[in-house]
Amino acid sequence: MVTEKLLKGIVNFRNGDFETHRQLFEELKDNQKPHTLFITCSDSRIDPNMITGTLPGELFIVRNVANIVPPCRETSEYVSTTSAIEYAVQMLGVENIIVCGHSNCGGCSASLNAPEKLDQLPHTKKWLELMESVRERVLSEFAEDEPTVREWMMEQINVVEQLRHLMTYPYIYEKVMAKELMLSGWHYMIETGEVFIYDYRAGEFRLANGSRA
């Protein structure tokens, strides 16, 4: 059963990885000082620490459907992603923000479909409205008979759009302009382990971890 697997996992963690990094966990017990805010998809196939080779305490992780960053706005609503970004930048003082999209993204794929297909998922449908400008661009610029290209571009252009959304937050804009904060866009390929990083000057994603074999 899944529950038994998870219970076995926490026992193995306590006797294995925890013991290996006992000093690190002791140092983390009272505070955290992550260097990077890592915004990625809720997809179960994405493991930020595994992808980046980082330990607990290094990444402040925000996950949601399709790694979306809502544009800055004044609101009295409960805003999970926005509050996490605010806390990471204003309170924890992260030095980097990475928006990491990925291949075979269900959110991006769903956004490309007819809106009525999400009628049974009203909250997801509403959330994906934040990608509408990306959807419109992809549908207008890439042919219908190339669905793979459309999905690839939806995933990558979406990452770039979320970087733009980050810059609508005054405190992020100020820190970026002062070179106190760096923004980066990644596209992770689940099936190959490749990570493509957005090159602002070239306006395209470039492979960052090609094979050394």
Short mmCIF file of C-alpha atoms in Angstrom, two decimals:
data_model
loop_
_atom_site.label_atom_id
_atom_site.label_comp_id
_atom_site.label_asym_id
_atom_site.label_seq_id
_atom_site.Cartn_x
_atom_site.Cartn_y
_atom_site.Cartn_z
CA MET A 1 0.00 0.00 0.00
CA VAL A 2 1.03 3.60 -0.61
CA THR A 3 0.73 4.46 3.10
CA GLU A 4 3.12 1.66 4.04
CA LYS A 5 5.57 2.89 1.40
CA LEU A 6 5.46 6.41 2.85
CA LEU A 7 5.84 5.17 6.43
CA LYS A 8 8.83 3.09 5.41
CA GLY A 9 10.21 6.17 3.69
CA ILE A 10 10.12 8.35 6.78
CA VAL A 11 11.84 5.62 8.79
CA ASN A 12 14.56 5.30 6.16
CA PHE A 13 14.95 9.07 6.06
CA ARG A 14 15.41 9.31 9.82
CA ASN A 15 18.01 6.54 9.83
CA GLY A 16 19.68 7.50 6.57
CA ASP A 17 19.70 10.98 5.04
CA PHE A 18 18.91 12.72 8.31
CA GLU A 19 21.85 11.09 10.07
CA THR A 20 24.11 11.91 7.13
CA HIS A 21 23.14 15.58 7.35
CA ARG A 22 22.47 15.81 11.08
CA GLN A 23 24.67 18.88 11.55
CA LEU A 24 22.94 20.68 8.69
CA PHE A 25 19.51 20.06 10.22
CA GLU A 26 20.73 21.26 13.59
CA GLU A 27 21.91 24.49 11.95
CA LEU A 28 18.52 24.89 10.24
CA LYS A 29 16.38 24.34 13.32
CA ASP A 30 16.07 28.04 14.20
CA ASN A 31 16.20 29.83 10.85
CA GLN A 32 16.58 29.53 7.11
CA LYS A 33 18.59 31.52 4.59
CA PRO A 34 17.79 30.14 1.13
CA HIS A 35 19.68 31.70 -1.75
CA THR A 36 17.02 30.97 -4.37
CA LEU A 37 13.25 31.19 -4.78
CA PHE A 38 12.37 28.29 -7.09
CA ILE A 39 8.95 28.62 -8.72
CA THR A 40 7.88 25.46 -10.50
CA CYS A 41 4.92 23.28 -11.37
CA SER A 42 3.05 21.07 -8.91
CA ASP A 43 3.70 18.14 -11.26
CA SER A 44 4.82 15.08 -9.28
CA ARG A 45 7.66 14.40 -11.73
CA ILE A 46 9.51 17.60 -10.81
CA ASP A 47 11.99 17.43 -7.92
CA PRO A 48 13.72 20.83 -7.55
CA ASN A 49 16.38 19.63 -5.12
CA MET A 50 17.23 16.61 -7.27
CA ILE A 51 17.42 18.70 -10.45
CA THR A 52 19.66 21.35 -8.86
CA GLY A 53 21.67 19.14 -6.50
CA THR A 54 20.74 21.29 -3.52
CA LEU A 55 20.23 20.48 0.16
CA PRO A 56 17.46 21.51 2.57
CA GLY A 57 17.72 25.22 3.35
CA GLU A 58 18.97 26.29 -0.08
CA LEU A 59 15.73 26.60 -2.06
CA PHE A 60 12.51 28.33 -1.08
CA ILE A 61 10.06 26.45 -3.28
CA VAL A 62 6.73 27.62 -4.67
CA ARG A 63 4.67 25.09 -6.63
CA ASN A 64 1.41 25.55 -8.50
CA VAL A 65 -0.26 24.39 -11.69
CA ALA A 66 1.91 25.47 -14.66
CA ASN A 67 4.39 27.49 -12.56
CA ILE A 68 2.34 30.68 -12.87
CA VAL A 69 3.16 34.02 -11.24
CA PRO A 70 0.07 36.23 -10.95
CA PRO A 71 0.84 39.85 -11.90
CA CYS A 72 1.19 42.19 -8.94
CA ARG A 73 -2.11 43.68 -7.76
CA GLU A 74 -3.63 45.06 -4.60
CA THR A 75 -6.06 42.54 -3.13
CA SER A 76 -7.60 41.44 0.15
CA GLU A 77 -8.00 37.87 -1.11
CA TYR A 78 -5.92 34.92 0.07
CA VAL A 79 -3.01 34.76 -2.38
CA SER A 80 -0.68 31.84 -1.79
CA THR A 81 1.84 32.30 -4.61
CA THR A 82 2.00 36.08 -4.20
CA SER A 83 2.53 35.88 -0.43
CA ALA A 84 5.27 33.26 -0.84
CA ILE A 85 7.09 35.46 -3.36
CA GLU A 86 6.76 38.44 -1.05
CA TYR A 87 8.10 36.48 1.92
CA ALA A 88 11.03 35.01 -0.02
CA VAL A 89 12.18 38.36 -1.41
CA GLN A 90 11.27 40.77 1.39
CA MET A 91 11.85 38.64 4.47
CA LEU A 92 14.36 35.97 3.46
CA GLY A 93 16.31 38.11 1.00
CA VAL A 94 16.83 35.51 -1.72
CA GLU A 95 19.40 36.39 -4.34
CA ASN A 96 17.82 34.51 -7.24
CA ILE A 97 14.37 33.70 -8.55
CA ILE A 98 14.03 30.80 -10.99
CA VAL A 99 10.82 30.06 -12.87
CA CYS A 100 11.09 26.45 -14.02
CA GLY A 101 8.68 25.04 -16.57
CA HIS A 102 8.88 21.49 -17.87
CA SER A 103 8.06 19.14 -20.74
CA ASN A 104 4.65 17.47 -20.98
CA CYS A 105 3.11 20.12 -18.70
CA GLY A 106 -0.53 19.28 -18.08
CA GLY A 107 -1.44 22.88 -17.31
CA CYS A 108 0.06 24.18 -20.55
CA SER A 109 -1.56 21.39 -22.54
CA ALA A 110 -4.95 22.05 -20.95
CA SER A 111 -4.62 25.76 -21.71
CA LEU A 112 -4.26 24.98 -25.41
CA ASN A 113 -7.51 23.02 -25.44
CA ALA A 114 -10.99 24.48 -25.79
CA PRO A 115 -11.96 26.21 -22.49
CA GLU A 116 -15.10 24.10 -22.08
CA LYS A 117 -12.97 21.00 -21.57
CA LEU A 118 -12.16 22.38 -18.12
CA ASP A 119 -15.74 23.04 -17.10
CA GLN A 120 -15.52 20.25 -14.51
CA LEU A 121 -12.41 21.89 -13.02
CA PRO A 122 -13.62 25.46 -12.39
CA HIS A 123 -10.75 26.53 -10.13
CA THR A 124 -8.13 25.16 -12.52
CA LYS A 125 -9.92 26.83 -15.42
CA LYS A 126 -9.88 30.17 -13.61
CA TRP A 127 -6.20 29.81 -12.69
CA LEU A 128 -5.20 29.07 -16.28
CA GLU A 129 -6.80 32.34 -17.41
CA LEU A 130 -3.51 33.87 -16.27
CA MET A 131 -1.91 32.14 -19.30
CA GLU A 132 -4.41 33.48 -21.83
CA SER A 133 -1.96 35.84 -23.52
CA VAL A 134 0.53 33.00 -23.94
CA ARG A 135 -2.19 30.74 -25.34
CA GLU A 136 -3.30 33.33 -27.88
CA ARG A 137 0.26 33.91 -29.06
CA VAL A 138 1.02 30.19 -29.46
CA LEU A 139 -2.24 29.47 -31.31
CA SER A 140 -1.64 32.37 -33.70
CA GLU A 141 2.05 31.76 -34.38
CA PHE A 142 2.32 27.98 -34.57
CA ALA A 143 0.44 25.64 -36.89
CA GLU A 144 -2.39 23.44 -35.67
CA ASP A 145 -0.85 20.41 -37.40
CA GLU A 146 2.25 20.69 -35.18
CA PRO A 147 0.84 19.95 -31.70
CA THR A 148 4.24 18.99 -30.29
CA VAL A 149 5.72 22.33 -31.34
CA ARG A 150 2.74 24.14 -29.86
CA GLU A 151 3.14 22.40 -26.50
CA TRP A 152 6.91 23.02 -26.44
CA MET A 153 6.45 26.69 -27.21
CA MET A 154 3.55 27.01 -24.76
CA GLU A 155 5.83 25.73 -22.00
CA GLN A 156 8.74 28.00 -22.90
CA ILE A 157 6.80 31.17 -23.68
CA ASN A 158 4.86 30.69 -20.46
CA VAL A 159 8.13 30.76 -18.49
CA VAL A 160 9.12 34.04 -20.15
CA GLU A 161 5.68 35.50 -19.43
CA GLN A 162 6.00 34.64 -15.74
CA LEU A 163 9.38 36.40 -15.62
CA ARG A 164 7.58 39.49 -16.96
CA HIS A 165 4.94 39.11 -14.28
CA LEU A 166 7.64 39.05 -11.60
CA MET A 167 8.88 42.42 -12.80
CA THR A 168 5.45 43.95 -12.07
CA TYR A 169 6.22 43.64 -8.35
CA PRO A 170 7.84 46.96 -7.33
CA TYR A 171 10.15 45.39 -4.73
CA ILE A 172 11.38 42.83 -7.29
CA TYR A 173 11.84 45.46 -10.00
CA GLU A 174 13.88 47.63 -7.65
CA LYS A 175 16.14 44.78 -6.56
CA VAL A 176 16.69 43.58 -10.13
CA MET A 177 17.59 47.10 -11.27
CA ALA A 178 19.98 47.42 -8.33
CA LYS A 179 21.52 44.04 -9.27
CA GLU A 180 20.57 42.64 -5.88
CA LEU A 181 18.31 40.00 -7.40
CA MET A 182 18.61 37.84 -10.51
CA LEU A 183 15.70 36.32 -12.43
CA SER A 184 16.10 33.21 -14.56
CA GLY A 185 13.77 31.08 -16.68
CA TRP A 186 14.30 27.33 -17.07
CA HIS A 187 12.67 24.62 -19.18
CA TYR A 188 13.28 21.12 -17.80
CA MET A 189 12.94 18.05 -20.02
CA ILE A 190 11.65 15.17 -17.91
CA GLU A 191 12.61 12.47 -20.41
CA THR A 192 16.23 13.56 -20.95
CA GLY A 193 17.22 15.48 -17.81
CA GLU A 194 18.16 18.47 -19.96
CA VAL A 195 17.62 21.98 -18.65
CA PHE A 196 17.30 24.87 -21.08
CA ILE A 197 17.86 28.35 -19.64
CA TYR A 198 16.42 31.49 -21.18
CA ASP A 199 19.00 33.79 -22.75
CA TYR A 200 17.62 37.32 -22.45
CA ARG A 201 19.93 38.76 -25.10
CA ALA A 202 19.25 36.06 -27.68
CA GLY A 203 15.57 35.78 -26.77
CA GLU A 204 15.69 31.98 -26.72
CA PHE A 205 16.29 29.01 -24.44
CA ARG A 206 19.71 27.39 -24.57
CA LEU A 207 20.82 24.00 -23.27
CA ALA A 208 22.70 24.43 -19.99
CA ASN A 209 23.62 20.85 -19.08
CA GLY A 210 24.52 18.99 -22.26
CA SER A 211 25.98 15.49 -22.00
CA ARG A 212 29.68 15.26 -21.17
CA ALA A 213 29.95 11.69 -22.43
#
